[in-house]
Coordinates of C-alpha atoms in Angstrom, one line a residue:
M1 CA 32.2 10.5 -7.4
A2 CA 36.1 10.7 -6.8
A3 CA 38.3 8.3 -8.7
L4 CA 39.8 5.3 -7.3
T5 CA 43.4 5.1 -6.5
E6 CA 45.4 3.4 -9.3
A7 CA 46.2 0.7 -6.9
D8 CA 42.7 -0.2 -6.0
E9 CA 41.7 -0.3 -9.7
L10 CA 44.7 -2.5 -10.5
Q11 CA 43.8 -4.8 -7.8
V12 CA 40.3 -5.3 -8.4
A13 CA 41.1 -5.4 -12.4
S14 CA 43.1 -8.4 -11.7
M15 CA 40.7 -10.2 -9.5
S16 CA 37.8 -9.5 -12.0
G17 CA 39.7 -10.2 -15.2
T18 CA 38.6 -6.9 -16.7
S19 CA 40.4 -3.6 -17.2
T20 CA 37.6 -1.3 -17.8
A21 CA 36.7 1.6 -15.4
T22 CA 33.0 0.6 -15.3
D23 CA 33.5 -2.8 -14.5
T24 CA 36.4 -2.1 -12.0
V25 CA 34.2 0.1 -9.9
S26 CA 30.9 -2.1 -10.2
S27 CA 33.2 -5.0 -9.0
L28 CA 34.7 -3.3 -6.3
R29 CA 31.3 -1.9 -5.2
E30 CA 30.0 -5.5 -5.0
R31 CA 33.0 -6.9 -3.1
L32 CA 32.6 -4.1 -0.7
I33 CA 28.9 -4.8 -0.1
D34 CA 29.5 -8.5 0.3
A35 CA 32.2 -8.0 2.7
T36 CA 30.0 -5.9 4.8
I37 CA 27.4 -8.1 4.7
Q38 CA 29.8 -11.1 5.6
L39 CA 31.2 -9.2 8.4
L40 CA 27.8 -8.2 9.5
S41 CA 26.4 -11.7 9.8
T42 CA 29.4 -12.9 11.9
E43 CA 30.4 -10.1 14.1
G44 CA 27.3 -7.8 14.1
L45 CA 26.9 -4.1 13.5
A46 CA 29.5 -3.1 16.1
A47 CA 32.0 -4.6 14.1
L48 CA 31.6 -2.6 11.1
T49 CA 34.2 0.2 10.4
V50 CA 35.6 1.5 7.1
R51 CA 39.0 -0.1 8.1
R52 CA 37.7 -3.5 8.4
V53 CA 35.7 -3.6 5.6
S54 CA 38.5 -2.3 3.4
R55 CA 41.0 -4.5 4.7
I56 CA 38.8 -7.5 4.0
C57 CA 38.8 -6.4 0.4
D58 CA 42.4 -5.7 0.3
V59 CA 41.8 -2.1 -0.8
S60 CA 42.4 1.5 0.7
T61 CA 39.8 3.0 3.1
M62 CA 39.5 5.6 0.2
A63 CA 37.5 2.9 -1.9
I64 CA 34.6 3.1 0.6
Y65 CA 34.6 6.8 0.5
S66 CA 34.9 7.0 -3.2
N67 CA 32.2 4.5 -3.9
F68 CA 29.9 5.2 -0.9
S69 CA 30.7 8.6 0.6
G70 CA 31.7 6.8 3.8
M71 CA 30.0 4.3 5.9
P72 CA 26.3 5.7 6.0
G73 CA 26.3 5.1 2.2
L74 CA 27.8 1.7 2.6
L75 CA 25.0 0.8 5.1
R76 CA 22.2 2.3 2.8
A77 CA 23.7 0.0 0.0
V78 CA 23.8 -3.0 2.3
G79 CA 20.3 -2.3 3.7
S80 CA 19.0 -1.9 0.0
V81 CA 20.6 -5.5 -0.9
G82 CA 18.8 -6.9 2.1
F83 CA 15.5 -5.4 1.1
A84 CA 15.9 -6.6 -2.6
Q85 CA 16.6 -10.1 -1.3
L86 CA 13.5 -9.8 0.8
N87 CA 11.4 -8.5 -2.2
T88 CA 12.6 -11.5 -4.2
R89 CA 11.4 -14.0 -1.6
L90 CA 8.2 -12.4 -1.2
S91 CA 7.8 -12.1 -5.2
E92 CA 7.9 -15.8 -5.4
C93 CA 4.8 -16.2 -3.2
A94 CA 2.3 -17.3 -5.9
I95 CA -1.0 -15.4 -5.7
S96 CA -3.8 -17.8 -4.8
D97 CA -7.6 -17.6 -4.7
D98 CA -7.4 -17.1 -0.9
P99 CA -5.8 -13.5 0.0
I100 CA -6.0 -14.6 3.9
T101 CA -3.9 -17.4 3.0
D102 CA -1.6 -15.4 1.1
I103 CA -1.1 -12.9 3.9
L104 CA -0.2 -15.7 6.3
V105 CA 2.4 -17.2 3.9
L106 CA 3.9 -13.8 3.3
G107 CA 4.5 -13.6 7.0
F108 CA 6.0 -17.0 7.2
I109 CA 8.4 -15.9 4.4
F110 CA 9.1 -12.8 6.2
R111 CA 10.1 -14.8 9.4
D112 CA 12.2 -17.2 7.4
E113 CA 14.3 -14.3 6.0
A114 CA 14.7 -12.8 9.5
L115 CA 15.9 -15.9 11.0
H116 CA 18.2 -16.9 8.4
K117 CA 19.8 -13.2 8.1
P118 CA 19.3 -12.1 11.8
E119 CA 22.0 -9.3 11.6
L120 CA 21.0 -7.9 8.3
F121 CA 17.5 -7.9 9.4
R122 CA 18.6 -5.8 12.5
L123 CA 20.1 -3.3 10.3
M124 CA 17.2 -3.2 7.9
Y125 CA 14.7 -2.9 10.6
A126 CA 16.5 -0.6 13.0
T127 CA 16.4 -3.2 15.8
E128 CA 20.0 -2.5 16.6
S129 CA 21.1 0.9 15.6
P130 CA 24.4 1.8 13.9
K131 CA 26.9 4.0 15.1
A132 CA 25.3 7.4 16.5
E133 CA 27.0 9.5 13.4
V134 CA 25.2 7.2 11.0
K135 CA 21.6 8.5 10.4
L136 CA 19.3 6.2 8.1
N137 CA 15.7 7.0 7.2
R138 CA 14.0 3.7 6.8
G139 CA 10.9 5.3 5.4
N140 CA 7.2 5.2 6.5
I141 CA 5.1 2.2 5.6
L142 CA 1.9 4.1 6.5
S143 CA 2.5 6.9 3.9
G144 CA 4.0 4.7 1.1
S145 CA 6.0 7.9 0.2
G146 CA 9.2 5.8 -1.1
D147 CA 11.5 8.1 1.0
S148 CA 13.5 5.3 2.5
D149 CA 17.2 5.4 2.3
F150 CA 16.9 1.7 1.4
E151 CA 15.8 0.7 -2.1
N152 CA 13.2 -1.9 -2.2
F153 CA 12.0 -1.0 1.2
A154 CA 8.6 0.1 0.1
E155 CA 8.2 -2.6 -2.7
S156 CA 8.8 -5.5 -0.2
F157 CA 6.0 -4.1 2.0
D158 CA 3.7 -3.5 -0.7
H159 CA 3.2 -7.3 -1.4
V160 CA 1.4 -7.4 2.1
V161 CA -0.6 -4.2 1.1
R162 CA -1.9 -5.9 -1.9
A163 CA -2.8 -9.1 -0.5
T164 CA -4.7 -7.1 2.2
Q165 CA -6.4 -5.0 -0.4
R166 CA -7.7 -8.4 -2.0
A167 CA -9.1 -9.4 1.3
L168 CA -10.8 -6.0 1.7
D169 CA -12.3 -6.3 -1.8
A170 CA -13.5 -9.7 -1.3
G171 CA -15.4 -8.9 1.9
L172 CA -13.2 -11.1 4.1
I173 CA -12.1 -8.4 6.4
R174 CA -13.1 -4.7 7.3
A175 CA -10.7 -2.0 7.8
T176 CA -10.0 1.8 6.8
N177 CA -7.6 1.1 4.4
A178 CA -5.4 -1.7 3.2
R179 CA -2.0 -0.2 4.2
A180 CA -2.9 0.6 7.7
A181 CA -4.5 -3.1 8.0
A182 CA -1.1 -4.4 6.5
A183 CA 0.8 -2.4 9.0
Q184 CA -1.2 -4.1 11.8
F185 CA -0.3 -7.6 10.5
W186 CA 3.2 -6.6 9.9
T187 CA 3.5 -5.1 13.5
G188 CA 2.2 -8.3 15.2
L189 CA 4.8 -10.4 13.0
Y190 CA 7.7 -7.8 13.9
G191 CA 7.1 -8.4 17.4
F192 CA 6.9 -12.0 17.3
I193 CA 9.9 -12.3 15.3
Q194 CA 12.2 -10.2 17.7
L195 CA 11.2 -12.5 20.7
D196 CA 11.7 -15.6 18.4
M197 CA 15.2 -14.7 17.4
A198 CA 15.9 -14.4 21.0
G199 CA 14.8 -18.0 21.4
L200 CA 12.2 -17.2 23.8
Y201 CA 9.4 -19.2 22.1
G202 CA 11.4 -22.7 21.7
D203 CA 10.1 -25.0 19.1
E204 CA 6.1 -24.1 19.6
G205 CA 6.2 -20.5 18.8
L206 CA 4.5 -20.8 15.2
T207 CA 1.6 -22.7 16.3
E208 CA 0.9 -21.5 19.9
V209 CA 1.8 -17.8 19.3
L210 CA 2.2 -16.8 15.8
L211 CA -0.6 -18.2 13.9
P212 CA -3.2 -17.5 16.8
S213 CA -1.9 -13.8 16.9
I214 CA -2.6 -13.2 13.2
V215 CA -5.8 -14.9 13.6
N216 CA -7.0 -12.9 16.3
I217 CA -6.1 -9.9 14.4
L218 CA -8.0 -11.1 11.3
I219 CA -10.9 -11.9 13.4
G220 CA -10.9 -8.4 14.9
M221 CA -11.1 -7.1 11.6
G222 CA -14.4 -9.0 10.8
A223 CA -13.0 -12.0 9.3
E224 CA -15.3 -15.1 9.8
P225 CA -13.5 -17.7 12.3
A226 CA -14.5 -20.6 10.1
R227 CA -13.1 -18.9 7.3
V228 CA -9.8 -18.1 8.7
Q229 CA -9.4 -21.6 10.2
Q230 CA -9.7 -22.9 6.5
S231 CA -6.9 -20.8 5.6
V232 CA -4.7 -21.7 8.7
T233 CA -5.2 -25.3 7.7
R234 CA -4.1 -24.5 4.3
V235 CA -1.1 -22.7 5.5
A236 CA -0.2 -25.4 8.0
Q237 CA -0.3 -27.9 4.9
L238 CA 2.1 -25.6 2.8
V239 CA 4.5 -24.4 5.4
L240 CA 4.4 -26.5 8.7
S241 CA 4.5 -29.9 6.8
P242 CA 7.5 -32.0 8.3
S243 CA 8.2 -33.4 4.8
Q244 CA 8.9 -30.0 3.4
D245 CA 12.1 -28.0 3.2
P246 CA 11.8 -25.5 6.2
V247 CA 13.5 -22.7 3.9
T248 CA 11.1 -23.2 1.0
L249 CA 7.8 -21.8 2.2
T250 CA 6.0 -20.9 -1.1

């Protein structure tokens, strides 16, 4: 990795209160990532340039090339932060004695993260592509190979896989394998979120579209309708209660 310019090191060291090279580089990386996320959230992917990000941090453009080898590396780091945050939220979902309830709650958490961080979500899941010269490998959730450019990509999806495996082990659903079944849940959820973010469902999307669609997938996998309804009722109490903070879904 190329060294930072002396001016960049002094700039960051004075702001962070440390003069060590390690702390300087770490602090600068975090500042560049934070600035990129902020710019992304306010102006979208089209606004992201090396010059804009470096100007926000008051450093030379060389700082981005030294720390991330350019914009592709910076976007990989930003996406990795997004997946780390998503993984943290999903990890907070307590494992209950009802895996179907857990699958539904994980879906609501995923939706909540997407609605609160729409531009970051679009980068993470390629719903809006970066500039043509920026190539990002987002990984293959069916293979679980861990080849994604984004750290924590596989880990975040594995929460759904584990809940689905528990449903299979309990005989609540039938499927060839847990990963493929989990991908079906995530595909339905992902499509819903895209239209939900566009405002096409109004206030009735959760109860009129999302829950029924996931229920239909579950029943199609052999789940007993009455058993699924019990889980839906439980999730409604956990997630849709008017008295509950809408951001706290676990």
